[in-house]
XYZ file of C-alpha atoms in Angstrom:
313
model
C -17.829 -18.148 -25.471
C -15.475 -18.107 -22.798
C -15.072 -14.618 -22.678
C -18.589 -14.122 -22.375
C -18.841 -16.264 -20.142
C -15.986 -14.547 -17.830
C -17.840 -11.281 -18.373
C -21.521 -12.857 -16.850
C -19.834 -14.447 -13.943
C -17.921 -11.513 -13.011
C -21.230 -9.287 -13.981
C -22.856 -11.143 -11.102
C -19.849 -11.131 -8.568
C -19.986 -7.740 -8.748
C -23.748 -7.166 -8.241
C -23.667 -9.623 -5.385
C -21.012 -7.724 -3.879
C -22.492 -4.481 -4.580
C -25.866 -5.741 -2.492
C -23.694 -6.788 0.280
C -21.637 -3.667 0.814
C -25.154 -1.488 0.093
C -26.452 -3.355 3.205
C -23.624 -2.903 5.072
C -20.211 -0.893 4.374
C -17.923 -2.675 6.644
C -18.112 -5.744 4.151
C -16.519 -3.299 1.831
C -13.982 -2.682 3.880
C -13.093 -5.951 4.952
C -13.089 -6.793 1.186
C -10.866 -3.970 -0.213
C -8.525 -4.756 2.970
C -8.213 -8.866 1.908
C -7.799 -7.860 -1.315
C -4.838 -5.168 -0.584
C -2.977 -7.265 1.642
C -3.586 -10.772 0.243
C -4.211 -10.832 -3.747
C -1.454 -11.053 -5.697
C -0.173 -7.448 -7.183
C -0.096 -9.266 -10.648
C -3.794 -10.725 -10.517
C -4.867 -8.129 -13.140
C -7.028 -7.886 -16.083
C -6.581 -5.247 -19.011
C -9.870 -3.467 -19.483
C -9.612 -0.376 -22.218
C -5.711 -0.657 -22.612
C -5.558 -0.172 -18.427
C -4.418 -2.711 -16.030
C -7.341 -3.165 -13.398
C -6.250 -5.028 -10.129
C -8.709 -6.629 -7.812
C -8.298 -3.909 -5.217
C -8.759 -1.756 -7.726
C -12.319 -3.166 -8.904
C -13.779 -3.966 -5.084
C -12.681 -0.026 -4.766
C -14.610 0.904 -7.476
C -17.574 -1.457 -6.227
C -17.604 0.183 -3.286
C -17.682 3.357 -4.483
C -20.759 3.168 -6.880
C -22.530 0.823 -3.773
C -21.852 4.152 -1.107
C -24.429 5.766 -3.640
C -25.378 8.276 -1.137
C -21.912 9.238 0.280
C -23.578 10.389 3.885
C -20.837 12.531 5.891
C -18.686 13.244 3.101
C -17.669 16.961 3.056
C -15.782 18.788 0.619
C -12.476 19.554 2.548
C -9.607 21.928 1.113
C -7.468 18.312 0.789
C -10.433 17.334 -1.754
C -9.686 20.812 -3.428
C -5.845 20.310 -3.907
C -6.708 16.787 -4.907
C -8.723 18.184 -7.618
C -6.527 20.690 -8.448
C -3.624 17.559 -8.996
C -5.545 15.771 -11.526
C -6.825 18.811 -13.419
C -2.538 19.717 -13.739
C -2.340 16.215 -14.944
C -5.245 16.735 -17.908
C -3.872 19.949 -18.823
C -0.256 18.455 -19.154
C -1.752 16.277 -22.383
C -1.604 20.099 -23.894
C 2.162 20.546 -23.491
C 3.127 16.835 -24.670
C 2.412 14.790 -21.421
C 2.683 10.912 -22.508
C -1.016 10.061 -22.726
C -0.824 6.651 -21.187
C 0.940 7.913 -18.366
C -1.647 10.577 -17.713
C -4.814 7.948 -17.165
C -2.191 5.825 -15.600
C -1.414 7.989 -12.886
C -5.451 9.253 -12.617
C -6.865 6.131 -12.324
C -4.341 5.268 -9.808
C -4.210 7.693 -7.644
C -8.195 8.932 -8.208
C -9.625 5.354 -7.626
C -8.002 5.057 -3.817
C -8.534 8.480 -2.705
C -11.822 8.277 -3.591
C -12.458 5.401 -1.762
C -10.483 6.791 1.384
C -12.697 9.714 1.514
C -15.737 7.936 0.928
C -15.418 4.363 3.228
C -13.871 7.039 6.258
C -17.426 8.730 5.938
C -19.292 5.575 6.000
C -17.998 3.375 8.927
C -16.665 4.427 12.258
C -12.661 5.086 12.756
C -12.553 2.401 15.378
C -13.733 -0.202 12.815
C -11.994 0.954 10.242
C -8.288 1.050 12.409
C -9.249 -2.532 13.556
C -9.638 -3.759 10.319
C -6.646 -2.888 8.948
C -4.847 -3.920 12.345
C -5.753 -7.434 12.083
C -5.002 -7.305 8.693
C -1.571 -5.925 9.135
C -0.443 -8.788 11.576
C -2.047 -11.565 9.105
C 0.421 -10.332 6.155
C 3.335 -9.751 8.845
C 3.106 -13.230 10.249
C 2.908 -14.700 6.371
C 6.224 -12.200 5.867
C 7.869 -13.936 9.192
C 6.978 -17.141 7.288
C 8.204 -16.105 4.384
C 11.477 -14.964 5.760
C 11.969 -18.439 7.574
C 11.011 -20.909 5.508
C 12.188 -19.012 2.014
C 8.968 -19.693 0.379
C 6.459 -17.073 -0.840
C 2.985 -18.737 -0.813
C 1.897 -16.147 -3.611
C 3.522 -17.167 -6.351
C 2.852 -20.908 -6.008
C -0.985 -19.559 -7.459
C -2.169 -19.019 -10.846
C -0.527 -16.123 -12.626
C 2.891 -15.739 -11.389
C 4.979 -17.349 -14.373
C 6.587 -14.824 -15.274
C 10.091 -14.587 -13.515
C 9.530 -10.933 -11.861
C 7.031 -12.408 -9.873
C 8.144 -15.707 -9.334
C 11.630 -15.406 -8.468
C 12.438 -14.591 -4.632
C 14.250 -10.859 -3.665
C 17.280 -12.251 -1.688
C 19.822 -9.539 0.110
C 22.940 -10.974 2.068
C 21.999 -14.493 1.187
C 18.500 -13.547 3.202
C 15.109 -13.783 1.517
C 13.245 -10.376 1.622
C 9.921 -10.807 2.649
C 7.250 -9.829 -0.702
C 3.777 -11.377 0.435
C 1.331 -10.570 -1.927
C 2.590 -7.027 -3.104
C 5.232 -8.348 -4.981
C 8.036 -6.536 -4.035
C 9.384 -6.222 -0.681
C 9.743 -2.564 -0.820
C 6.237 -2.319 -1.305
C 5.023 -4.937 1.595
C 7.371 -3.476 3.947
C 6.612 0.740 3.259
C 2.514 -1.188 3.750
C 3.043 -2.471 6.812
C 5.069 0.345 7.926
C 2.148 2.876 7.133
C -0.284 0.213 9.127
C 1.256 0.858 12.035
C -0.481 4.030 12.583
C -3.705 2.218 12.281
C -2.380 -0.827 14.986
C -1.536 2.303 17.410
C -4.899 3.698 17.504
C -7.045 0.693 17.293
C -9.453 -0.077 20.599
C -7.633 -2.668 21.858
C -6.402 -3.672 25.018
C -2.831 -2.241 25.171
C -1.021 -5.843 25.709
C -2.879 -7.055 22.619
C -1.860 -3.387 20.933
C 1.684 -3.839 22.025
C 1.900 -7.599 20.428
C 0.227 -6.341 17.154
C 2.857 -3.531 17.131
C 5.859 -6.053 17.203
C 4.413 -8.495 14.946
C 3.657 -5.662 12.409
C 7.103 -3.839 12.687
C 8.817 -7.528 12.460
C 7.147 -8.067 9.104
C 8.738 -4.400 8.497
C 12.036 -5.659 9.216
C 12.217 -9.155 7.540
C 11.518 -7.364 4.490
C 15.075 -5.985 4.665
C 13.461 -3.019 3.256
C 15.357 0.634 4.063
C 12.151 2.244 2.770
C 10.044 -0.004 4.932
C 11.791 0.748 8.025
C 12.634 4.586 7.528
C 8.648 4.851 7.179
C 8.510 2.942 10.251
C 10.464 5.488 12.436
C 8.452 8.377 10.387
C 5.004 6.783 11.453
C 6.184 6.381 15.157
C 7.527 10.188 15.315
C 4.732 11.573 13.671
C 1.924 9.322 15.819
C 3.404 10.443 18.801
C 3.350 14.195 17.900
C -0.127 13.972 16.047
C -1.809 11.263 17.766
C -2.235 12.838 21.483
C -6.151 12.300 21.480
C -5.603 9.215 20.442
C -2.429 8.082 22.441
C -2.544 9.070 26.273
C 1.137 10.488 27.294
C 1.921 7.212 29.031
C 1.476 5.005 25.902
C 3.607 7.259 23.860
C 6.718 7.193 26.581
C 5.888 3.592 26.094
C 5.863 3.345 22.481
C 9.256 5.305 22.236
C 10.891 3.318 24.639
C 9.400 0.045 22.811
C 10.742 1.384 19.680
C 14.389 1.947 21.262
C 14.574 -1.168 22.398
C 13.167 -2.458 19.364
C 15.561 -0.387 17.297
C 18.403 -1.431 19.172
C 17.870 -5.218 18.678
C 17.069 -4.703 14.581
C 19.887 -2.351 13.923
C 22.894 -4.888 14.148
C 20.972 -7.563 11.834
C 19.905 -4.845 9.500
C 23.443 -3.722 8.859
C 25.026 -6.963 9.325
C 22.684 -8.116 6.566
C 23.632 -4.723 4.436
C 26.837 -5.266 5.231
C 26.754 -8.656 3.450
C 25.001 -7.164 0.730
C 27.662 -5.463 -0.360
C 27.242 -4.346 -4.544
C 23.822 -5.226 -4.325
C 22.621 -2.798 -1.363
C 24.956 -0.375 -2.878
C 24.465 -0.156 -6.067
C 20.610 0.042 -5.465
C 21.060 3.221 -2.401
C 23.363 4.818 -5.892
C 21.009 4.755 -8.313
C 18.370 6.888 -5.825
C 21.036 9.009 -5.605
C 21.297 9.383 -9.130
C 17.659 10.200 -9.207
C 18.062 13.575 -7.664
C 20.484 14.631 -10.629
C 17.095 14.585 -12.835
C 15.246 17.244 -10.942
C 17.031 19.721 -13.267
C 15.422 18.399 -16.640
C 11.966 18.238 -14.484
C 9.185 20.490 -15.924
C 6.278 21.346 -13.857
C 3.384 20.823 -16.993
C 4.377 18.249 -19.710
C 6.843 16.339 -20.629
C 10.328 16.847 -19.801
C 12.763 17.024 -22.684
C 15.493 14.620 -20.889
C 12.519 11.864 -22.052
C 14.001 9.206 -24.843
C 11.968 7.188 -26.611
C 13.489 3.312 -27.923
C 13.414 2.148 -31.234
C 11.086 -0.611 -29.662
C 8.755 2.160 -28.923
C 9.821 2.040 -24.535
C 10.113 5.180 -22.780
């Protein structure tokens, strides 16, 4: 009874949030965005042996509510796209691990789609504003986070279990998590919003404050990952983004980021420096990675894949 009664409620969620973004697709937006940046990565629900996240399902809402998909193009990106999940079918001929397969389809499939599809149906501006404000709402709860060594997230239903409960520390220093779980993943998100914060229509003192609150929240998650993606989005906006980004807000944003750079760097490796093992021992074992390119194989399995007597790859 309960279960059915789970199933009608969220029956009717949906279809009341399927009207809303049919009427108008910037509520999609603005509900895939609260839900990427601010429900907990382990709010999921198995449906067919898959775990289904929230941003997962309003992505999938929106998708069926676009119905008409008006301005969507097939582009030669949407070709190699396709061509990257046909490899990944064909691979379940030469011994690919079923469950990884759909795994990595659903995904990967699920958020392009809904890239290529919610970019046809609102405006760039919107959709760079969106995310913008967005951005500095999760980098202010980070800055929170980092202060006050509490996590707001995992205080809600559905964080007992101890990977999601227990804090990330590094050099006696709480890295910053939000809702994603992991810092590595809040802090390569934010990073990656920063392109949106630099082309958003805002006046350029409110740009430059959402730029430093956004690249904070990068850097109190003590993430390498987080803040080499950081530099990468800044090099590549200012080559990329010249439309966008007249030449004097690009001198600006390099000297910003110098500045910026040269203020972060000291805590950064002081902080490293404390790690010591920890930091260490984690930059090692993505070293070690590269030794398995060798047993890599470009269709199917690999045969450097073990299999526990518990049945875990």
């Amino acid at each position: 009874m309960l279960l059915l009664t789970v199933l009608v409620v969220g029956a009717n969620v949906a279809l009341a949030l399927a009207l809303l973004f049919r009427h108008d697709m910037r509520w999609a937006m603005v509900a895939w965005t609260v839900a990427l940046f601010f429900t907990p990565v382990y709010a999921m629900s198995p449906v067919l042996g898959f775990s289904v996240a929230v941003v997962d399902v309003v992505a999938i809402v929106g998708i069926v509510s676009a119905l008409a998909w008006r301005g969507l193009a097939w582009s030669i990106v949407d070709t190699l796209m396709a061509m990257a999940f046909l490899g990944m079918g064909i691979g379940l001929l030469w011994g690919a691990v079923p469950g990884h397969v759909q795994d990595s389809v659903i995904s990967w499939l699920i958020p392009y789609a809904w890239g290529r599809i919610i970019a046809s149906q609102i405006t760039a501006d919107w959709l760079a504003l969106c995310l913008t404000v967005a951005a500095v709402a999760a980098s202010l709860l980070a800055i929170v986070e980092f202060v006050t060594r509490t996590n707001f997230f995992v205080a809600l239903p559905g964080s007992a279990e101890p990977m999601w409960r227990e804090l990330q520390f590094r050099g006696g220093l709480v890295r910053a998590e939000g809702a994603f779980g992991h810092s590595i993943a809040l802090g390569a998100t934010l990073a990656a919003s920063t392109a949106f914060v630099l082309v958003a229509k805002l006046h350029w003192v409110w740009k430059i404050a959402a730029f430093a609150v956004v690249a904070t929240g990068v850097v109190v998650t003590l993430s390498r990952i987080g803040l080499v993606t950081l530099v990468l989005v800044v090099v590549l906006s200012v080559v990329f983004l010249r439309r966008q980004l007249q030449l004097a807000q690009r001198v600006g944003l390099i000297v910003a980021v110098a500045i910026g750079a040269l203020a972060a760097i000291p805590f950064v490796s002081s902080v490293l420096d404390d790690a010591g093992n920890e930091a260490q021992g984690s930059a090692e074992y993505r070293a070690d990675l590269l030794s398995l390119t060798s047993s890599m194989h470009l269709i199917g399995v690999s045969p450097a894949r073990e299999v526990l007597p518990t049945g875990a790859d």
